[in-house]
Short mmCIF file of C-alpha atoms and ligand atoms in Angstrom, two decimals:
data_model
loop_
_atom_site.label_atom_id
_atom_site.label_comp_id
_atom_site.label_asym_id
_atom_site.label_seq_id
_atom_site.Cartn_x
_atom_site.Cartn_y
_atom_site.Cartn_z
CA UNK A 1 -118.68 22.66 57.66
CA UNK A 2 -120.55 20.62 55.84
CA UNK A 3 -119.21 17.71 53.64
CA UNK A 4 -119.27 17.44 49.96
CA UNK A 5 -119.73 15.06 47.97
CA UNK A 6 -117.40 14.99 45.20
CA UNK A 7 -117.72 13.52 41.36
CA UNK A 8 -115.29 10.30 42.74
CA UNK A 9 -117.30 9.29 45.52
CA UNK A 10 -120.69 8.15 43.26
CA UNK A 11 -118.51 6.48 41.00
CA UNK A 12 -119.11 3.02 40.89
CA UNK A 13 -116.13 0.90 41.37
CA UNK A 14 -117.34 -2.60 42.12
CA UNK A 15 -119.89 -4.84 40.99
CA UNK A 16 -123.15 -5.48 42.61
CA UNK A 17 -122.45 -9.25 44.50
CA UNK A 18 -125.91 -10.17 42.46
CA UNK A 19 -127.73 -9.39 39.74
CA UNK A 20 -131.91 -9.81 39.82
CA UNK A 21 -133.58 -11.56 36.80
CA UNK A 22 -136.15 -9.19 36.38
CA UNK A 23 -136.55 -5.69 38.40
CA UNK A 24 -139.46 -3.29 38.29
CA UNK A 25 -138.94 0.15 40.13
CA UNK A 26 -141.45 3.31 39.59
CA UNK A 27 -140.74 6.80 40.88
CA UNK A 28 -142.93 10.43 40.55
CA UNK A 29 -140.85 13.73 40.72
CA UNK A 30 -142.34 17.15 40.66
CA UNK A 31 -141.29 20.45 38.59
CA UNK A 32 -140.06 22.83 39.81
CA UNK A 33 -139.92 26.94 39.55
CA UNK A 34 -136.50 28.68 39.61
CA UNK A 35 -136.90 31.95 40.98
CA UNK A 36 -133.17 32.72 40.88
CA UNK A 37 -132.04 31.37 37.05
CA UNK A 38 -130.07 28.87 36.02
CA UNK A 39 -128.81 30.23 32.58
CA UNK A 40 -125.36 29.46 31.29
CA UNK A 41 -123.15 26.57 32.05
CA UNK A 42 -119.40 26.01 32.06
CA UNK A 43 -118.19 22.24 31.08
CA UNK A 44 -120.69 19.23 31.64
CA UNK A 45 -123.86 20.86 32.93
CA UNK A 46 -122.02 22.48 35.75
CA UNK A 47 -123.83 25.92 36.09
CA UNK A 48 -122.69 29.20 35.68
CA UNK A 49 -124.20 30.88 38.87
CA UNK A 50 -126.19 29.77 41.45
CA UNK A 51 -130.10 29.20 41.19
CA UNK A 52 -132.74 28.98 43.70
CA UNK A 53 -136.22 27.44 43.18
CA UNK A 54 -139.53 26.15 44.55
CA UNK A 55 -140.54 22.60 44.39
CA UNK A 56 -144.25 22.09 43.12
CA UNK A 57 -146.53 19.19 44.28
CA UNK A 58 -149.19 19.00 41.70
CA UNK A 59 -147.27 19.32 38.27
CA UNK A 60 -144.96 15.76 38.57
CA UNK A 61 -143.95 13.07 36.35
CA UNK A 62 -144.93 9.37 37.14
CA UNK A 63 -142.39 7.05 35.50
CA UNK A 64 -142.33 2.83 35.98
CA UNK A 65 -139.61 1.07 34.49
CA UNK A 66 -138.95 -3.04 33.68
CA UNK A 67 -135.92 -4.66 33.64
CA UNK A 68 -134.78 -7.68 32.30
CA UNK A 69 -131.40 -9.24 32.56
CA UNK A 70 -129.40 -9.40 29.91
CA UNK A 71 -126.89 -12.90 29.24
CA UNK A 72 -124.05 -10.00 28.90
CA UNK A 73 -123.68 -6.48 29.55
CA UNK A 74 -124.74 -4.22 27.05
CA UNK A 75 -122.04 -1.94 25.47
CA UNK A 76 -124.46 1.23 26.24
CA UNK A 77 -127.99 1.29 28.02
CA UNK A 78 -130.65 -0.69 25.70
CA UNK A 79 -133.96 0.77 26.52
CA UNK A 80 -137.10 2.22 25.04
CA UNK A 81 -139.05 5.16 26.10
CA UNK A 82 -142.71 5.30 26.64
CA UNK A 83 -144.52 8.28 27.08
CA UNK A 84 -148.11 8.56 27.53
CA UNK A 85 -148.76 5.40 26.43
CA UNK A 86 -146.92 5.76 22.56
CA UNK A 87 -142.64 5.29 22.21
CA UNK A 88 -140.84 9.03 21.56
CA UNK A 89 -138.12 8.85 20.04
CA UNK A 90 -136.73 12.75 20.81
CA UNK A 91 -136.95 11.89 24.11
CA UNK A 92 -135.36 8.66 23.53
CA UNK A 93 -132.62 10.68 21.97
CA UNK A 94 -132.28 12.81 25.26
CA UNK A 95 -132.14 9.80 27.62
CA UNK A 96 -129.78 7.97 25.48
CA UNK A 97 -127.46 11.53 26.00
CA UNK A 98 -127.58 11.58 29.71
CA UNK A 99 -127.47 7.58 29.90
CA UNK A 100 -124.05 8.19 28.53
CA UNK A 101 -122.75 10.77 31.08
CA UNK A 102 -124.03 8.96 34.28
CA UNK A 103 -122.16 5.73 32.86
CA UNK A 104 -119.57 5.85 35.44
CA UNK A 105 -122.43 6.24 37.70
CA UNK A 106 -124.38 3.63 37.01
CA UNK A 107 -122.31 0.82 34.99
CA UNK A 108 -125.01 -1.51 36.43
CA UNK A 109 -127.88 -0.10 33.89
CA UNK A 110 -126.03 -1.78 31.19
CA UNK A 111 -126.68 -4.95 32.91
CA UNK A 112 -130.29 -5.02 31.71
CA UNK A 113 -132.46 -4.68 28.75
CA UNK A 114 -134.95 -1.62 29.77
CA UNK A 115 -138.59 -0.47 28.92
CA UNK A 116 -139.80 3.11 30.81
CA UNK A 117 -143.38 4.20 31.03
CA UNK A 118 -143.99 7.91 31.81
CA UNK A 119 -146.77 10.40 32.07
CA UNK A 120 -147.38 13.69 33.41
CA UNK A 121 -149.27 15.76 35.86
CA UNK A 122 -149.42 18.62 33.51
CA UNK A 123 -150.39 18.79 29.83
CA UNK A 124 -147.88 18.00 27.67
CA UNK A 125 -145.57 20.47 25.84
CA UNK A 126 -148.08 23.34 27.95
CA UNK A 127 -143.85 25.11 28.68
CA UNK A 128 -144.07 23.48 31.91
CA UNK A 129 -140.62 22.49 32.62
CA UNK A 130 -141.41 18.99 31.84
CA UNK A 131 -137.52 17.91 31.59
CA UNK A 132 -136.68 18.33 35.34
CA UNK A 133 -139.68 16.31 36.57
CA UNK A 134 -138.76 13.73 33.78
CA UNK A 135 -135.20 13.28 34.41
CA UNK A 136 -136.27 13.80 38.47
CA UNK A 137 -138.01 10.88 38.13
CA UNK A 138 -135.50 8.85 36.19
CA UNK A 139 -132.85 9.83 38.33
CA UNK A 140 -134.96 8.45 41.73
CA UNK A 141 -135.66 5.16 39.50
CA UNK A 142 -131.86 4.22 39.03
CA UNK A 143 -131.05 5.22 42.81
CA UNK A 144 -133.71 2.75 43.96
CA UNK A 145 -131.78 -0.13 41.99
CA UNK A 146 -128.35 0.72 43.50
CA UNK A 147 -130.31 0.99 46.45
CA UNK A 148 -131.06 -2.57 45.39
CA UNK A 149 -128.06 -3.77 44.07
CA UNK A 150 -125.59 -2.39 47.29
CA UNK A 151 -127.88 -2.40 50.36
CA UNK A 152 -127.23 -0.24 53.03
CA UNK A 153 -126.25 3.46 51.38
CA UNK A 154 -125.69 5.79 53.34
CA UNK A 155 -128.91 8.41 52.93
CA UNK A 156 -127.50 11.89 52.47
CA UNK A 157 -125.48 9.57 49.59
CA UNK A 158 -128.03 8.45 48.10
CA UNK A 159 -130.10 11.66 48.37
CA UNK A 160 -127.29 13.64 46.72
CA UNK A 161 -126.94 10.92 44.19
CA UNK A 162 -130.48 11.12 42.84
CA UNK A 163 -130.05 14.94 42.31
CA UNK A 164 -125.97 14.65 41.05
CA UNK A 165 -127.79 12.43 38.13
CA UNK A 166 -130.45 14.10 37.49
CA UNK A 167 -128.52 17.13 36.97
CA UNK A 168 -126.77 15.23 34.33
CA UNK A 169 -130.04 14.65 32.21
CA UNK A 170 -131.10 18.71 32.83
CA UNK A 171 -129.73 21.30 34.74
CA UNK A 172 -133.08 22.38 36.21
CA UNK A 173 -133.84 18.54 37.10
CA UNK A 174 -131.50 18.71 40.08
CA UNK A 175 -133.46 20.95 42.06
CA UNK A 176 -136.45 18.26 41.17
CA UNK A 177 -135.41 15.10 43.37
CA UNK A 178 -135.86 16.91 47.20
CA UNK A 179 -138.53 19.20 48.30
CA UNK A 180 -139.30 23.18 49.41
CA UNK A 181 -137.00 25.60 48.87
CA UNK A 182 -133.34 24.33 47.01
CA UNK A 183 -130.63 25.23 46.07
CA UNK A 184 -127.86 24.29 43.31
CA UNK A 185 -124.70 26.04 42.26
CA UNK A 186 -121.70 27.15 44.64
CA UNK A 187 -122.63 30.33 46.58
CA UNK A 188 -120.49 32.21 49.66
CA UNK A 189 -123.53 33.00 51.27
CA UNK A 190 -125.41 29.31 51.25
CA UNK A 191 -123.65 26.76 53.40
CA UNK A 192 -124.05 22.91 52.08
CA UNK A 193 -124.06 24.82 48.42
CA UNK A 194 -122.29 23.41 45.44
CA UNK A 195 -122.08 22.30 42.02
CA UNK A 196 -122.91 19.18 41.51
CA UNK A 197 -126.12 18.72 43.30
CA UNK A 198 -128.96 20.70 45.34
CA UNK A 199 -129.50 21.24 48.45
CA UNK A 200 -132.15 22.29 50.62
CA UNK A 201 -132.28 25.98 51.45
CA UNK A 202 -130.43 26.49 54.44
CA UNK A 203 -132.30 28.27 56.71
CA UNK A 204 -135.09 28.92 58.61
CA UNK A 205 -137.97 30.03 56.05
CA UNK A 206 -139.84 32.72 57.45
CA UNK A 207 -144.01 32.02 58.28
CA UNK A 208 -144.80 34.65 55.44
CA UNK A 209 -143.05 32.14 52.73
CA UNK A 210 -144.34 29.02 54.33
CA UNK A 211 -147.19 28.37 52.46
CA UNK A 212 -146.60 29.82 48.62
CA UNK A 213 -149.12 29.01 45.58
CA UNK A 214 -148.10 28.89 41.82
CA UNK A 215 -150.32 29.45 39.17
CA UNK A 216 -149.28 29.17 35.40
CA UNK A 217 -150.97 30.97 32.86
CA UNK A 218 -150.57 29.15 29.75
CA UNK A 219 -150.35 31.38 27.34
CA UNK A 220 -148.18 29.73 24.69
CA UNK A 221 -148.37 25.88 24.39
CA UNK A 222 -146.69 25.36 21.13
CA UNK A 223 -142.54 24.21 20.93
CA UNK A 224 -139.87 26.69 22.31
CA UNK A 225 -138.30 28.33 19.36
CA UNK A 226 -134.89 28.60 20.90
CA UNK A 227 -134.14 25.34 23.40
CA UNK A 228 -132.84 26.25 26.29
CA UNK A 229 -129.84 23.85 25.47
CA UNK A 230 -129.11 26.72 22.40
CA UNK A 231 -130.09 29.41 25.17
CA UNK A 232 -127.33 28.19 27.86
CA UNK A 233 -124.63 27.99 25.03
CA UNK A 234 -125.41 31.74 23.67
CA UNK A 235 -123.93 32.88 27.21
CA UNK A 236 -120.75 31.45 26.66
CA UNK A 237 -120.18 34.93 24.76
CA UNK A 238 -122.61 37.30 25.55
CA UNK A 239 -121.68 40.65 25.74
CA UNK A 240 -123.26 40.86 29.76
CA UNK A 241 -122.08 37.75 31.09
CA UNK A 242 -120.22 39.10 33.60
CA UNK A 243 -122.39 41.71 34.73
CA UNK A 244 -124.75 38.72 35.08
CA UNK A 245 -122.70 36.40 37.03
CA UNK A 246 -122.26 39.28 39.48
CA UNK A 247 -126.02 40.54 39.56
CA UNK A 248 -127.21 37.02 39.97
CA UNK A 249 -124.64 36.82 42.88
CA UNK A 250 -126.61 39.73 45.14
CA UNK A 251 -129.57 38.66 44.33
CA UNK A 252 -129.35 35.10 45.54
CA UNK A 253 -128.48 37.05 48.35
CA UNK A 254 -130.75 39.19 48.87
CA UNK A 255 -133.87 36.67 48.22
CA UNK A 256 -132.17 34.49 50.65
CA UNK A 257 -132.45 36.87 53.37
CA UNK A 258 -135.77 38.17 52.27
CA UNK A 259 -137.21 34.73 52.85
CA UNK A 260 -135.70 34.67 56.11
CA UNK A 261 -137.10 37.74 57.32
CA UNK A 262 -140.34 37.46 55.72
CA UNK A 263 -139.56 40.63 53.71
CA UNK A 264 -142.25 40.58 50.53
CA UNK A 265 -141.56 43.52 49.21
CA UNK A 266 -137.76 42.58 48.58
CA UNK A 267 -139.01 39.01 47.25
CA UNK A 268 -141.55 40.48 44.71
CA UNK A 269 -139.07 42.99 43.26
CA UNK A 270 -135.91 40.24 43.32
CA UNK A 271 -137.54 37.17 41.38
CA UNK A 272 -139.54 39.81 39.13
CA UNK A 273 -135.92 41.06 38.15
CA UNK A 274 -134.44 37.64 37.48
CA UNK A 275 -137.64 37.04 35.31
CA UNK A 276 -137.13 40.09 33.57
CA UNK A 277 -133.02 39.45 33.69
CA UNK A 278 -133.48 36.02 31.56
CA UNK A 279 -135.56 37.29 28.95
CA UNK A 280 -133.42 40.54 28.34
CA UNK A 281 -130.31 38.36 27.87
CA UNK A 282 -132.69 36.28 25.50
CA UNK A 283 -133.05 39.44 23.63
CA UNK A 284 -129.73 40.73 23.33
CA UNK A 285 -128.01 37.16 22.54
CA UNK A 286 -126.76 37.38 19.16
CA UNK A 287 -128.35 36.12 17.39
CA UNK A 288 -130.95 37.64 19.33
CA UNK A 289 -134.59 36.12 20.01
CA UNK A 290 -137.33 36.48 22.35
CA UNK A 291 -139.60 33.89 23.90
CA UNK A 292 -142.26 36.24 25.85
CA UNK A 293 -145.82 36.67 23.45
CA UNK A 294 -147.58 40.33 23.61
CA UNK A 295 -149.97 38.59 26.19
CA UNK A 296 -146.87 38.04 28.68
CA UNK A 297 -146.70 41.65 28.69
CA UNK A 298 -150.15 42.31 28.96
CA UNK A 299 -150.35 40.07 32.09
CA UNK A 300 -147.37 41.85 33.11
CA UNK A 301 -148.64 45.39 33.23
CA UNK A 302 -151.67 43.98 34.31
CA UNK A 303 -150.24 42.74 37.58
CA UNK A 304 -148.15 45.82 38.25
CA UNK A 305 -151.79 47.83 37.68
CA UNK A 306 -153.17 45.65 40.24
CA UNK A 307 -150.79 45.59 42.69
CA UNK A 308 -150.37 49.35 42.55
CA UNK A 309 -154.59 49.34 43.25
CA UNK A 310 -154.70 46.83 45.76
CA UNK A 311 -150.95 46.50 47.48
CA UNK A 312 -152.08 42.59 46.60
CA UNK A 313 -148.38 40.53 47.59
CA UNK A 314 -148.99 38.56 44.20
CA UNK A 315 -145.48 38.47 42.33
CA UNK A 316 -144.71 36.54 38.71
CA UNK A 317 -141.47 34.78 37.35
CA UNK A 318 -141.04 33.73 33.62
CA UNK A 319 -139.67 30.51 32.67
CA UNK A 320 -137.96 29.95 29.45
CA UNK A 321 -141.09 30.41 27.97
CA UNK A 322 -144.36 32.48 27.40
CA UNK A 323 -145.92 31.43 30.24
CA UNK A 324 -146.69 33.44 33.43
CA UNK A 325 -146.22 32.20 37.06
CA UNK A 326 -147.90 33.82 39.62
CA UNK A 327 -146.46 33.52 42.89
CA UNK A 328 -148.03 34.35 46.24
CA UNK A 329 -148.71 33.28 49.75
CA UNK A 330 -151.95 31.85 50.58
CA UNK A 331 -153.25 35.08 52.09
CA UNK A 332 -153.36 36.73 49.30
CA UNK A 333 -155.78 33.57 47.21
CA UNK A 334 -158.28 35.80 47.31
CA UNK A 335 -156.86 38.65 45.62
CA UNK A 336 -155.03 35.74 42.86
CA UNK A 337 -158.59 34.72 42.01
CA UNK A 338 -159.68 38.29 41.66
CA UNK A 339 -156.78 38.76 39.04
CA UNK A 340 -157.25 35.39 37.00
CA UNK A 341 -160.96 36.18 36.60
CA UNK A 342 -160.20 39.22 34.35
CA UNK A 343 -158.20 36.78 31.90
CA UNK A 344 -161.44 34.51 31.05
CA UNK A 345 -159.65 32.78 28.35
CA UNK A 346 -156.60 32.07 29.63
CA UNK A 347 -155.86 28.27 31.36
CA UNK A 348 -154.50 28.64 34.65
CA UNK A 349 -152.98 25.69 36.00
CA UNK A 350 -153.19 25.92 39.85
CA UNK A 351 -150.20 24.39 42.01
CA UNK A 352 -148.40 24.93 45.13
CA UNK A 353 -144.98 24.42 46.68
CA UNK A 354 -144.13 20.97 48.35
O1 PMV B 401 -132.46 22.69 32.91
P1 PMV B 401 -132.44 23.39 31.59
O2 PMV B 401 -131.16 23.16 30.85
O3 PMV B 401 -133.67 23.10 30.78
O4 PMV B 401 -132.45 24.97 31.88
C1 PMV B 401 -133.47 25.61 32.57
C2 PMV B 401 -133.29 27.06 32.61
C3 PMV B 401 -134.41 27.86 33.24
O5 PMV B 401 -135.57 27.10 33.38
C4 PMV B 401 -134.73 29.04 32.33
C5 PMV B 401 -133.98 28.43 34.58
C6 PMV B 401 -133.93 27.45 35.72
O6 PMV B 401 -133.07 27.69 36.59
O7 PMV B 401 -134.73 26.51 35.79
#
């Protein structure tokens, strides 16, 4: 058995022996794709089921931060948020949220007046999940100063830290801190599983899922009319929530040994469901709403056309979002290229898993 880490242990009891005058730290965390969803929490960002995802390596946000002592410490974090070069103040408002949960974390953050810089890979607002690479990256920054401040933590520690606080800004952020295949949420069938942080997936990963490619269609760019902090919260009553915490269950399940065994066909139809799952309980939420556009569907049918002509192993998963996400191995580029070049006018943003 493995052990877990538990809410107690990264609480911070002591004070650091020294404080610096000025620190600097800068950290870059990827997005990630969930192929199994996170949607629906129970208490402080503590999920309702299991998720699964896939790391990406291209889309990532790059965030430097500098401190400054201050004479005393600060009754909350005093900071100011940078992005792309001009201060944003809704994101300000988000940071200042999850600064306040990861307090007993990281009482040392109050010890310093702060200024954050941060950019992305990606175009902004293109649906990317911008919010797990952001608060990723955040997460790494302030585990480099305890690193700092009390030399000598243990690794898996600090590893689980990172991802334990980034969940804390956004659920989706804690399977942004590590790499390949992870895992977050308690699950019988996934040792090392839990809660509170990811994990890596388990088990050996079959050749067939070794080398995977993710391409995004951007096919809506504008603001989410439902956040998925309103999304989560309609679960709390929805009239399948229990079919879905038990659906969810099996198919964790089932992906996980498809991915062991190198089974594609099993893959495809699993993480097509779970796209297709999220968006239906979208719809029937009350009140109800629906985040695909008529081109998701179009790309949709177009892809099962396809696949039906060709037997092409070229799969897609849905975000909460418009956009498309192709997923395939690398054998099959040539057929993904095929298939992108009969959407001319579409923006495909090409990226793989880490
Ligand atoms: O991390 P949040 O609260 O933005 O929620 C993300 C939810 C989905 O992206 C739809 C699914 C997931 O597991 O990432």
């Amino acid at each position: 058995m493995r052990h877990h880490f538990t809410e107690a242990d990264f609480q911070i009891y002591h004070e650091p022996v020294s404080l610096p005058r000025n620190w600097q730290g800068q950290a870059e965390a990827p997005s990630n794709i969930a192929l199994i969803k996170y949607w629906g929490k129970k208490g402080e960002q503590i999920p309702m089921n299991a998720s699964l995802s896939f790391t990406l390596s291209q889309s990532k946000t790059i965030t430097k931060a500098e401190a400054t002592l201050l004479k005393k410490k600060a009754p909350a974090v005093r900071f100011r948020f940078y992005f792309e070069g001009k201060r944003n103040e809704k994101f300000e408002d988000k940071i200042k949220t999850f600064f306040k949960r990861i307090e007993p974390y990281a009482p040392y953050l109050k010890q310093f007046e702060w200024t954050f810089h941060s950019e992305n890979t990606f175009p902004h607002s293109s649906g990317i999940a911008s919010s797990a690479s952001g608060f990723a990256a955040l997460a790494k920054i302030i585990m480099q100063l305890e690193q700092h401040l009390f030399p000598g933590l243990n690794r898996d520690y600090a590893a689980y830290k990172t991802s334990f606080l980034a969940r804390l800004g956004s659920g989706s952020a804690s399977r942004s801190t590590g790499s390949g295949i992870q895992v977050w949420g308690e699950h019988p069938e996934i040792p090392g599983s839990n809660d509170l942080y990811s994990v890596d997936f388990p088990f050996p990963v079959h050749e067939n899922f070794r080398h995977m490619h993710d391409w995004i269609f951007l096919l809506d760019t504008g603001v989410k009319t439902v956040s998925s902090t309103k999304g989560h919260a309609l679960i709390d009553r929805h009239p399948f929530k229990e079919a879905r915490i038990q659906s969810v269950q099996q198919h964790l399940k089932s992906l996980s040994v498809a991915i062991q065994k190198g089974d594609y066909d099993t893959f495809g139809e699993i993480i097509e469901r779970e796209a297709l799952t999220l968006h239906a309980l979208m719809m029937t939420s009350r009140p109800a709403y629906i985040l695909m556009k008529p081109q998701t569907l179009e790309v949709i049918q177009t892809l099962w056309d396809f696949r039906r002509q060709t037997n092409a192993r070229i799969y897609f998963t849905l975000d909460a979002g418009a956009n498309l996400h192709l997923i395939f191995p690398s054998s099959e580029q040539e057929n993904a290229r095929k298939f992108t070049g009969s959407f001319e006018k579409i923006t495909v943003i090409k990226d793989q898993i880490l």
